[in-house]
Coordinates of C-alpha atoms and ligand atoms in Angstrom, one line a residue:
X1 CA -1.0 48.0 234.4
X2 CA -3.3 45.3 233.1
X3 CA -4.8 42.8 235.1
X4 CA -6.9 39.1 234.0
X5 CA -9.1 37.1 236.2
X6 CA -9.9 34.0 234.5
X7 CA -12.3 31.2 235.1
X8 CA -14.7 33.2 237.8
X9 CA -18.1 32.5 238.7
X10 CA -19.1 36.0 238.0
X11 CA -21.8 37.5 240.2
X12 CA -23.7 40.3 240.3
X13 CA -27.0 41.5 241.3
X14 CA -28.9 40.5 237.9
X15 CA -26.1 37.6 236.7
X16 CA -24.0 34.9 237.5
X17 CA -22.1 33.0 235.0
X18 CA -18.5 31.5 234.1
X19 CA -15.9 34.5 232.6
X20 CA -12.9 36.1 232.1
X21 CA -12.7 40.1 233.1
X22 CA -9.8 42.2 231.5
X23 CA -8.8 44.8 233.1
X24 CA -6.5 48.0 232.0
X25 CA -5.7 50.6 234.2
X26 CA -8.6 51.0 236.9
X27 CA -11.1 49.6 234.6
X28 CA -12.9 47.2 233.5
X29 CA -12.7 46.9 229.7
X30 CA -12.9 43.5 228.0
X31 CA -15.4 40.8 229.9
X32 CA -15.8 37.3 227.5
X33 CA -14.3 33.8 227.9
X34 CA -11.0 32.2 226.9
X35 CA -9.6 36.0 227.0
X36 CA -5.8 35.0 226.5
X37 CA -4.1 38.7 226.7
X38 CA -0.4 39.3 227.8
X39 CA -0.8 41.0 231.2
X40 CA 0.9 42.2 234.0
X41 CA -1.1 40.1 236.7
X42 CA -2.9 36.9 235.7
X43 CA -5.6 35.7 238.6
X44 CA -6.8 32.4 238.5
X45 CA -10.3 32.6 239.7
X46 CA -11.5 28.8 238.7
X47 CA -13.6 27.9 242.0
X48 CA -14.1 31.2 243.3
X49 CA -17.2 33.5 242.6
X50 CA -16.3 37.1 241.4
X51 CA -18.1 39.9 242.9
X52 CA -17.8 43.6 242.8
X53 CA -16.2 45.1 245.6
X54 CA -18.6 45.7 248.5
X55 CA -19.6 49.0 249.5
X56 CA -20.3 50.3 253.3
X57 CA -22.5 53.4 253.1
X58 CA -22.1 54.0 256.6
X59 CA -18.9 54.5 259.0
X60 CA -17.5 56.6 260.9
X61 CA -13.7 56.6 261.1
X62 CA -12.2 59.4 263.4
X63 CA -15.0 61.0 264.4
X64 CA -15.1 62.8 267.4
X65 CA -18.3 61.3 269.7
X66 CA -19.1 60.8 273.3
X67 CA -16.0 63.1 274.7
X68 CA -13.5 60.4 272.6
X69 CA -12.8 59.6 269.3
X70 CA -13.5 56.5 267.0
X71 CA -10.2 53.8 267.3
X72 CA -10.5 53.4 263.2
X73 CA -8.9 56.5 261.4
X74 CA -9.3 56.5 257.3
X75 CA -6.0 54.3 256.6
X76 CA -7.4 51.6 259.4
X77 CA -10.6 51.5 258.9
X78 CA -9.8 51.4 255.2
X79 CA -7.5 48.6 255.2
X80 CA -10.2 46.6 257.5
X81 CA -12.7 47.1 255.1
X82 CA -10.5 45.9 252.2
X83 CA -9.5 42.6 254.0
X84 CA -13.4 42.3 254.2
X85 CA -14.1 42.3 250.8
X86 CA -15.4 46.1 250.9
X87 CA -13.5 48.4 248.6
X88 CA -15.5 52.1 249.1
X89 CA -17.5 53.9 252.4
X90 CA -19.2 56.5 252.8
X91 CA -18.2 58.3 256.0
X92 CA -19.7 61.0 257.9
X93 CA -18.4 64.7 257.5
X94 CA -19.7 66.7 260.8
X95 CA -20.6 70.3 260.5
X96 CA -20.2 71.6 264.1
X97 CA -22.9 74.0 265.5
X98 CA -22.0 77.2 263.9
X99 CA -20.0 77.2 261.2
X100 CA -20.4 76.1 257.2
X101 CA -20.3 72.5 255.9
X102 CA -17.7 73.9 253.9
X103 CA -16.0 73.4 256.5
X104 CA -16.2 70.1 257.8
X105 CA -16.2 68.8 254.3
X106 CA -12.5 70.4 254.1
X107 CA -11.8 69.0 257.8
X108 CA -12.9 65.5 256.7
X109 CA -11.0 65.3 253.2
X110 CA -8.1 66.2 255.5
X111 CA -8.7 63.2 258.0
X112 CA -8.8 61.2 254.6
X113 CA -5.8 62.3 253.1
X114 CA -2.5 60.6 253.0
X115 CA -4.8 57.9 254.5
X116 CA -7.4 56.4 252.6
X117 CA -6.3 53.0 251.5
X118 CA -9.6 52.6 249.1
X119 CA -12.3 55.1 247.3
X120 CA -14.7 56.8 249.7
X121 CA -17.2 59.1 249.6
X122 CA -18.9 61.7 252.2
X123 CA -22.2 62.5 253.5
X124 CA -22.7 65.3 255.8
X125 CA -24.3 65.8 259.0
X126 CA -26.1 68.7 259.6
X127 CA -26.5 70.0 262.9
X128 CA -27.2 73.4 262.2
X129 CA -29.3 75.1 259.4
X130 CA -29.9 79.1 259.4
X131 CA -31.7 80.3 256.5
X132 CA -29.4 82.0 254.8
X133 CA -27.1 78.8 254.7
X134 CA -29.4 76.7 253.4
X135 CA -27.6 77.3 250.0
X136 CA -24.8 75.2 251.4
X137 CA -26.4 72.2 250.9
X138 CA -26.6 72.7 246.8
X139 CA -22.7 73.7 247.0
X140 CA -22.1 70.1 248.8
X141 CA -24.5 68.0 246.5
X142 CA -21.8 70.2 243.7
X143 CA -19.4 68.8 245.4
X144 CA -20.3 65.3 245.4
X145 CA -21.6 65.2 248.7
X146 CA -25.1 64.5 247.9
X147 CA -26.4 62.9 250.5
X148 CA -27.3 64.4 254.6
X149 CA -27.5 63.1 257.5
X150 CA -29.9 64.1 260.1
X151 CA -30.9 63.3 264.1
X152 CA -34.0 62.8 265.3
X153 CA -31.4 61.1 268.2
X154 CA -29.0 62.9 270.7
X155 CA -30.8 65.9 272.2
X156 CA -28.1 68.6 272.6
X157 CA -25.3 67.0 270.6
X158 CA -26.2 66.1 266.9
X159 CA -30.3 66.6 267.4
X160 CA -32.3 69.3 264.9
X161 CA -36.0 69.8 265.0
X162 CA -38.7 69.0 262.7
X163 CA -38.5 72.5 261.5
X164 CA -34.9 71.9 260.2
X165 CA -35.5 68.4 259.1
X166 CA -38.5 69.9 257.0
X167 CA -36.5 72.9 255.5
X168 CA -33.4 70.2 254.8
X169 CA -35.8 68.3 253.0
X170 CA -37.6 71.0 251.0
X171 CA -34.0 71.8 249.7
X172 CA -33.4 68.3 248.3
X173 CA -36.6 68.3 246.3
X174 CA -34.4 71.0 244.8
X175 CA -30.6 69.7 244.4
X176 CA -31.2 66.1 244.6
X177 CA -29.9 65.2 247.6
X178 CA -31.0 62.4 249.7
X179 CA -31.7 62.8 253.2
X180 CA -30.7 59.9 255.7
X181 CA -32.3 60.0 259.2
X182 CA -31.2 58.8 262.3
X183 CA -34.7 58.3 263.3
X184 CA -35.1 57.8 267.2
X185 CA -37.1 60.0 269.4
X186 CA -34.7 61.7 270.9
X187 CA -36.4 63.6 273.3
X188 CA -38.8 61.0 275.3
X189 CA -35.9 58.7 275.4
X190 CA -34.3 61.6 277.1
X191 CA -36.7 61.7 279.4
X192 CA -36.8 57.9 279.9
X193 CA -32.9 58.0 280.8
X194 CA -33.2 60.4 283.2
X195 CA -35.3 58.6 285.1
X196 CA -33.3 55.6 284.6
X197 CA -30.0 57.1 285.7
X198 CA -32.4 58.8 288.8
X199 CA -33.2 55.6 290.0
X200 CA -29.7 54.1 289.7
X201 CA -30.2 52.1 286.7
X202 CA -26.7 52.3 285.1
X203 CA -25.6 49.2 283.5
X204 CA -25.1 48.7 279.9
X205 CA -28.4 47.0 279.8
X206 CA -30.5 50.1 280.4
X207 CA -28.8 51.3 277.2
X208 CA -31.4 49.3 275.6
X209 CA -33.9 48.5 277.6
X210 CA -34.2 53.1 277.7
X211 CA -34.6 53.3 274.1
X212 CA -38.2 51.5 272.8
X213 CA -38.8 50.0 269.5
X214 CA -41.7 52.6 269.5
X215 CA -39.6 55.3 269.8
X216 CA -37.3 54.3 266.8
X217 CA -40.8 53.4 265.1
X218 CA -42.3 57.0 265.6
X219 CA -39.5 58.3 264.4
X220 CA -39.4 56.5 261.1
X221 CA -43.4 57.6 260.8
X222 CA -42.5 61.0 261.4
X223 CA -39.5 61.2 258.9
X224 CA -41.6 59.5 256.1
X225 CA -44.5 62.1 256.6
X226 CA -42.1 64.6 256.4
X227 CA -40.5 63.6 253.3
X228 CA -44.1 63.0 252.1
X229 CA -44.9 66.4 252.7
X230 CA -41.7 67.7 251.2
X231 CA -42.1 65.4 248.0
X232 CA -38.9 64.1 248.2
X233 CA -37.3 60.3 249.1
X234 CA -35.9 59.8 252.2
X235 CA -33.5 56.6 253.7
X236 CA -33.4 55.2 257.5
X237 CA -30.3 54.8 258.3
X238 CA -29.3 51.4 261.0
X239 CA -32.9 50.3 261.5
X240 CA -33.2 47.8 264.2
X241 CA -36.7 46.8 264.8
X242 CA -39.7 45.0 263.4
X243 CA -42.1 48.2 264.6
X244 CA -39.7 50.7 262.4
X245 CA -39.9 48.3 259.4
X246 CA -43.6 47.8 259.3
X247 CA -43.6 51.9 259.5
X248 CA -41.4 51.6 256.1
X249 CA -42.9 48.8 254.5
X250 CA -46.1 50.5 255.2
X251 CA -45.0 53.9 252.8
X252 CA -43.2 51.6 250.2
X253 CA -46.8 49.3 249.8
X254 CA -48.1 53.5 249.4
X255 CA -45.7 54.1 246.6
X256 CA -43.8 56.6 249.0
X257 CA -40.2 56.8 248.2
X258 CA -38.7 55.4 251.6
X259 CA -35.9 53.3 252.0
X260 CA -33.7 52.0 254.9
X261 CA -31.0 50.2 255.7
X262 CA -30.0 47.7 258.4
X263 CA -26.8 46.5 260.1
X264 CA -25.3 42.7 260.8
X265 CA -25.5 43.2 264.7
X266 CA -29.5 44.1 264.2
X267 CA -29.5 40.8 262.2
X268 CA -27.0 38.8 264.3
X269 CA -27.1 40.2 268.1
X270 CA -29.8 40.9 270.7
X271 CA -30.4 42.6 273.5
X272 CA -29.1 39.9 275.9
X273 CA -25.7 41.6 274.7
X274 CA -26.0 44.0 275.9
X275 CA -27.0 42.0 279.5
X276 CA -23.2 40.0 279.2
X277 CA -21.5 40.2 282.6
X278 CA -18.1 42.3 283.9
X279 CA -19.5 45.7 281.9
X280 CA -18.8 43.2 278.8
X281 CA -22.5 45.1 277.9
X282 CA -20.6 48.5 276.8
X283 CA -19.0 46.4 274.1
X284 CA -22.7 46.5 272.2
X285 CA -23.7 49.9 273.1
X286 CA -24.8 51.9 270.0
X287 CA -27.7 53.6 268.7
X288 CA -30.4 52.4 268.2
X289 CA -29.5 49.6 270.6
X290 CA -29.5 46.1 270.3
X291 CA -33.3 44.4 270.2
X292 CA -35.1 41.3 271.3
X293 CA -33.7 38.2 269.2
X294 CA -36.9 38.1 267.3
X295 CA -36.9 40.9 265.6
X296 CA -33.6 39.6 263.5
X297 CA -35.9 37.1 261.2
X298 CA -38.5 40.3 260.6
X299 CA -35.5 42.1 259.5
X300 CA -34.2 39.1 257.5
X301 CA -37.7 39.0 255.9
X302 CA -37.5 42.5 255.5
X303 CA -33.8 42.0 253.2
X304 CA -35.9 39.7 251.1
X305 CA -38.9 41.4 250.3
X306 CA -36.7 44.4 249.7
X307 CA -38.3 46.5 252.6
X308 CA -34.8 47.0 253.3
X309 CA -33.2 47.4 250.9
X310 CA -29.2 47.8 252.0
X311 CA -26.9 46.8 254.8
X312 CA -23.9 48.9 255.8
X313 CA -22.2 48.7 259.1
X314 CA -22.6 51.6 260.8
X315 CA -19.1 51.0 262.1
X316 CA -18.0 53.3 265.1
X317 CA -15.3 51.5 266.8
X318 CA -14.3 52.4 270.8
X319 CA -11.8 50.4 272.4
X320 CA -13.3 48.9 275.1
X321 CA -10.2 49.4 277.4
X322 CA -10.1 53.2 278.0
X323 CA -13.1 54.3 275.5
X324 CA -16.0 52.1 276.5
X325 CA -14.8 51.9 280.3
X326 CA -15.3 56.1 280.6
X327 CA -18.5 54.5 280.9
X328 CA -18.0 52.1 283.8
X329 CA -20.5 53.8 286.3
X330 CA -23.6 55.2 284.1
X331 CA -24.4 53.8 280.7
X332 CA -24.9 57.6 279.2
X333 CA -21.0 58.1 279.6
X334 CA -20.4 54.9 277.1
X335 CA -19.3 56.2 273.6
X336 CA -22.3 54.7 271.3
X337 CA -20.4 52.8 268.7
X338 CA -19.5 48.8 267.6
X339 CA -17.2 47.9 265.1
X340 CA -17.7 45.8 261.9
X341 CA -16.8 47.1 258.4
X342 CA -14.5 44.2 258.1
X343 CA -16.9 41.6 258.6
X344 CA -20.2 42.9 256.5
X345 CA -20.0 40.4 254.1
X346 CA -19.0 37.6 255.6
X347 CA -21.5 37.8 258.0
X348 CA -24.0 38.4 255.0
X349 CA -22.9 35.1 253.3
X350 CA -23.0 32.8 256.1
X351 CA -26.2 33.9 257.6
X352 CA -27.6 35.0 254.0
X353 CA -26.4 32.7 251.4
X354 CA -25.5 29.8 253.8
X355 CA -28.1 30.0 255.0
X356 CA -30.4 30.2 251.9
X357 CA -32.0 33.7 253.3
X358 CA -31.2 34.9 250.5
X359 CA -29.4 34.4 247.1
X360 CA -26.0 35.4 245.5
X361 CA -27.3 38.2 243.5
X362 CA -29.3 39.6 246.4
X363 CA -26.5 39.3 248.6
X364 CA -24.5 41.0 245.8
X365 CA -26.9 43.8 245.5
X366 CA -27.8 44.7 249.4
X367 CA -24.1 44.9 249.6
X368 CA -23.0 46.8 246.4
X369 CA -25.1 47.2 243.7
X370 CA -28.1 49.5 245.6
X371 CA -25.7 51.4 248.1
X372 CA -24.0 52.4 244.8
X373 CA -27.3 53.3 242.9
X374 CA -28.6 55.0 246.4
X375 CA -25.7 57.3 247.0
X376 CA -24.9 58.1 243.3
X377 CA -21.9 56.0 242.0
X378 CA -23.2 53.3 239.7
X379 CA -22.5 52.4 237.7
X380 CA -18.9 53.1 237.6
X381 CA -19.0 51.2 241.1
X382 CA -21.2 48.4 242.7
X383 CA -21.1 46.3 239.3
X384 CA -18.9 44.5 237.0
X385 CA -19.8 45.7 233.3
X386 CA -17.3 47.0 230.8
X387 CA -16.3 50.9 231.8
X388 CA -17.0 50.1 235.5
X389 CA -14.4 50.5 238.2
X390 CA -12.2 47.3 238.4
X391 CA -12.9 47.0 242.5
X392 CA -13.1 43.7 242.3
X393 CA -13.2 41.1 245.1
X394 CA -12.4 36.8 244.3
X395 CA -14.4 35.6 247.0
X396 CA -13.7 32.0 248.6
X397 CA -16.9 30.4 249.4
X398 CA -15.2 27.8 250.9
X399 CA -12.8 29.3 253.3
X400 CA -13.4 28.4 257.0
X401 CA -12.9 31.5 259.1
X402 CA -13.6 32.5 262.9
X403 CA -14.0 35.9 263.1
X404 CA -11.7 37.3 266.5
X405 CA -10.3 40.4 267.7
X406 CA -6.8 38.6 267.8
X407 CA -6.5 38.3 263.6
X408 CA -9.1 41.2 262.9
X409 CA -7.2 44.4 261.2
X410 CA -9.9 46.9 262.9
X411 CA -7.8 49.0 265.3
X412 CA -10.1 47.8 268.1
X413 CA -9.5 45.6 271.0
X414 CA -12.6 42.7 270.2
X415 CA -14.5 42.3 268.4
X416 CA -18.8 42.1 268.7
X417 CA -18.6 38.7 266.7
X418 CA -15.6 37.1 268.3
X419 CA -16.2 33.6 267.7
X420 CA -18.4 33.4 265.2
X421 CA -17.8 30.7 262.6
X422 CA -18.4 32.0 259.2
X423 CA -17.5 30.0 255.4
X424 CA -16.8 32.4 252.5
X425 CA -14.2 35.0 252.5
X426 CA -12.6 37.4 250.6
X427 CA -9.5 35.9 248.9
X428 CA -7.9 38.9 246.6
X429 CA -9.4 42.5 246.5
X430 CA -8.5 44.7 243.9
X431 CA -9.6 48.6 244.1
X432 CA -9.3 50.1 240.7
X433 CA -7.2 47.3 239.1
X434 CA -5.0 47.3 242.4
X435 CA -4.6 44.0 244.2
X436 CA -4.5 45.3 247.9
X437 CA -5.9 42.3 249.6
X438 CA -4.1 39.0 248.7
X439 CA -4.5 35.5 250.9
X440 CA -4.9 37.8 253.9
X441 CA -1.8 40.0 252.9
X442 CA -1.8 44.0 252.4
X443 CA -0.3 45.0 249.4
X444 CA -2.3 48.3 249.3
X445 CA -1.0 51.7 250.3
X446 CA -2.2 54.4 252.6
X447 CA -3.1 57.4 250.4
X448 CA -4.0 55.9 247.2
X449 CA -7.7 55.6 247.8
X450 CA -10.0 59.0 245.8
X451 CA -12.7 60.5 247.0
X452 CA -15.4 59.6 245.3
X453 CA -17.5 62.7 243.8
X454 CA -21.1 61.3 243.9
X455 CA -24.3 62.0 241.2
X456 CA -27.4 63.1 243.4
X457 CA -30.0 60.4 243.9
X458 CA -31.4 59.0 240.8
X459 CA -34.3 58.1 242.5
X460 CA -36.3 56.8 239.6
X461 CA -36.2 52.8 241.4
X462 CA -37.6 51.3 244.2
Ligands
LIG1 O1 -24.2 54.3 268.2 C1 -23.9 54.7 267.0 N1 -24.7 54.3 266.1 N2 -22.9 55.6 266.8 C2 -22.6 56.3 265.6 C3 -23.5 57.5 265.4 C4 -24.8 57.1 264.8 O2 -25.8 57.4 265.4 O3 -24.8 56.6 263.7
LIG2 ZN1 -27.2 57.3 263.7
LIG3 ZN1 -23.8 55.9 262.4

């Protein structure tokens, strides 16, 4: 199968110029100009800008959460991501309390199978760490699982101590895995909800208004002296506040290896979300919650300055009918979770580019380029260059579209953007040379999306 997009406006996080991009099989193999091969598919990019295809380190499709499970399994939340321009994740194994990550690496690739519409890759959770399994961790970063996620968050569920955190990290100095960390104090904002739900405060709203920006923010200290102490990088995962990011850009102006990531509905939705009448509130309840609307231009800044340095979506879909409602009468009993791999980039572009936040490239790169070179796949993804991957998306930045529940292919009933007017949108998606996205038609199949076996963290950048 061979495949030529002519006439782009090629863009990625270092160029942007006019081209041609051959592609054979899944790969990229000839990029120059006036490239006139015979081919199977001919794409006529003249008008469009030509990106790589973006990449959404963090989702989690079927997971089991809150006493339900995540609406988005691996072929829907796939196929959303691909209509969005997004052609890999990185989802979250689970190891339960008590048994190997072997395990849950096995469960997960089975939850993936026969499903996956597009490349993905897995980090796992760790929620249990006895000495003489620390080992495991080295067999999963063999595996190409080289990245973990940790809880500072969720005493009794997914929560480990310092100790663990400590001894998790000690072992990545080791095997080159990165650690990414959930970092909330967990157990005052326990405390903070008891009282809460003691004094009858049960509303959606006290999801946020439980959970302080200090708490997130002593969190992020704590995780960074740890790693400090460890010698060994370490990556915030959905950071929603000014205090965390001044804790972060505090060890990056120290030369400490910290990074973090943050989400669109930190950089697009507030706290009076979560305040929206008729229980509408549970629709924005997720961890770390929603903030006040100021801290979205300190996190825009942040994207600039390259204090953050990556946004995924953190997508963890609950229908609100049935899934958000087992909440209806105490806010603890919501599932924590939004949806939104479909929308990253379009909601980067408009507010970003449109909005001359930031650039083309940089928009490029926060969505592509440095999730690849974070989580060990560049640079055979995340770029265009000759041997690369050919997940390619032709990008309209001209098309008009209003994001809604009703033409959204998430398998969720809204959406936490309904009505939001973006322009730019993915036109045609290719995943390894595969068109699967083409004027807002599928042509990809369930299945034919690899796991992706990742390289442990480079980690010689900032
Ligand atoms: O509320 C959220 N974020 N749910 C997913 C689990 C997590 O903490 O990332
Ligand atoms: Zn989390
Ligand atoms: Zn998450």
């Amino acid at each position: 199968m061979s495949t030529l997009i002519k006439n782009g406006r090629i863009i990625t996080a270092e160029q942007d110029y006019t081209g041609d991009l051959y592609i054979e099989g899944d790969t990229i193999t000839t990029i120059g100009s006036s490239l006139s091969m015979q081919v199977n598919t001919l794409i006529d990019a003249r008008g469009k800008y030509v990106i790589p295809g973006g990449i959404d380190v963090h989702t989690h499709l079927d997971m089991p959460f809150g006493g339900t499970v995540s609406s988005d399994d691996f072929e829907t939340g796939t196929r959303a991501a691909a209509f969005g321009g997004t052609t890999t994740l990185i989802d979250f194994a689970i190891q339960s309390k008590g048994t190997r990550m072997r395990n849950a690496l096995d469960l997960w690739w089975k939850k993936a199978e026969g499903k996956a519409c597009t490349d993905y890759g897995l980090h796992m959770i760790i929620t249990d760490l006895p000495d003489a399994q620390i080992g495991d961790m080295s067999d999963m970063v063999r595996e190409g699982v080289s990245s973990f996620k940790l809880f500072m968050a969720y005493p009794g569920v997914l929560m480990v101590d310092d100790a663990t955190i400590f001894k998790a990290m000690r072992k990545t100095a080791e095997n080159g895995g990165l650690i990414c960390m959930h970092a909330e104090n967990g157990s005052a904002i326990d405390v903070i909800v008891k009282k809460a739900i003691a004094d009858g405060k049960k509303a959606p709203i006290y999801h946020g208004l439980t959970r302080p920006t200090t708490a997130e923010a002593e969190a992020v200290n704590r995780a960074i002296a740890l790693a400090e102490i460890a010698g060994v990088p370490v990556y915030i995962v959905h950071l929603s506040s000014f205090d965390a990011l001044q804790r972060v850009s505090e060890a990056r102006d120290k030369e400490l290896l910290a990074y973090a990531e943050t989400c669109p509905q930190y950089l697009f939705l507030s706290i009076e979300d979560l305040d929206r009448p008729n229980f509408e509130g549970a629709k924005f309840v997720f961890t770390p919650p929603l903030r006040e609307k100021w801290h979205q231009d300190k996190l825009w800044e942040g994207l600039k300055t390259n204090n953050l340095q990556v946004v995924s979506t953190d997508h963890c879909p609950f229908c609100f009918k049935e899934q958000k409602e087992m909440g209806k009468d105490d806010f603890t009993k919501i599932p924590n979770g939004g949806p939104g791999v479909e929308n990253r980039l379009q909601l980067l572009f408009e507010g970003g580019v449109n909005k001359k936040r930031i650039s083309l490239n940089r928009w490029v790169e926060i969505t592509s380029t440095t999730p690849a070179k974070m989580f060990g796949m560049y640079p055979r993804k995340g770029t265009i260059a000759i041997g690369s991957d050919a997940d390619i998306v032709i990008w309209d930045p001209n098309a008009e579209y209003v994001i809604s529940a009703k033409t959204h292919h998430m398998r969720v009933d809204y959406s936490m953007f309904e009505g939001f007017k973006v322009k730019g949108n993915a036109e045609i998606v290719l995943s390894r040379g595969e068109v699967i996205v083409e004027k807002g038609k599928w042509l990809g199949k369930a299945g034919r999306g690899q796991f992706i076996k990742r390289e442990a963290f480079a980690g010689a950048w900032r």
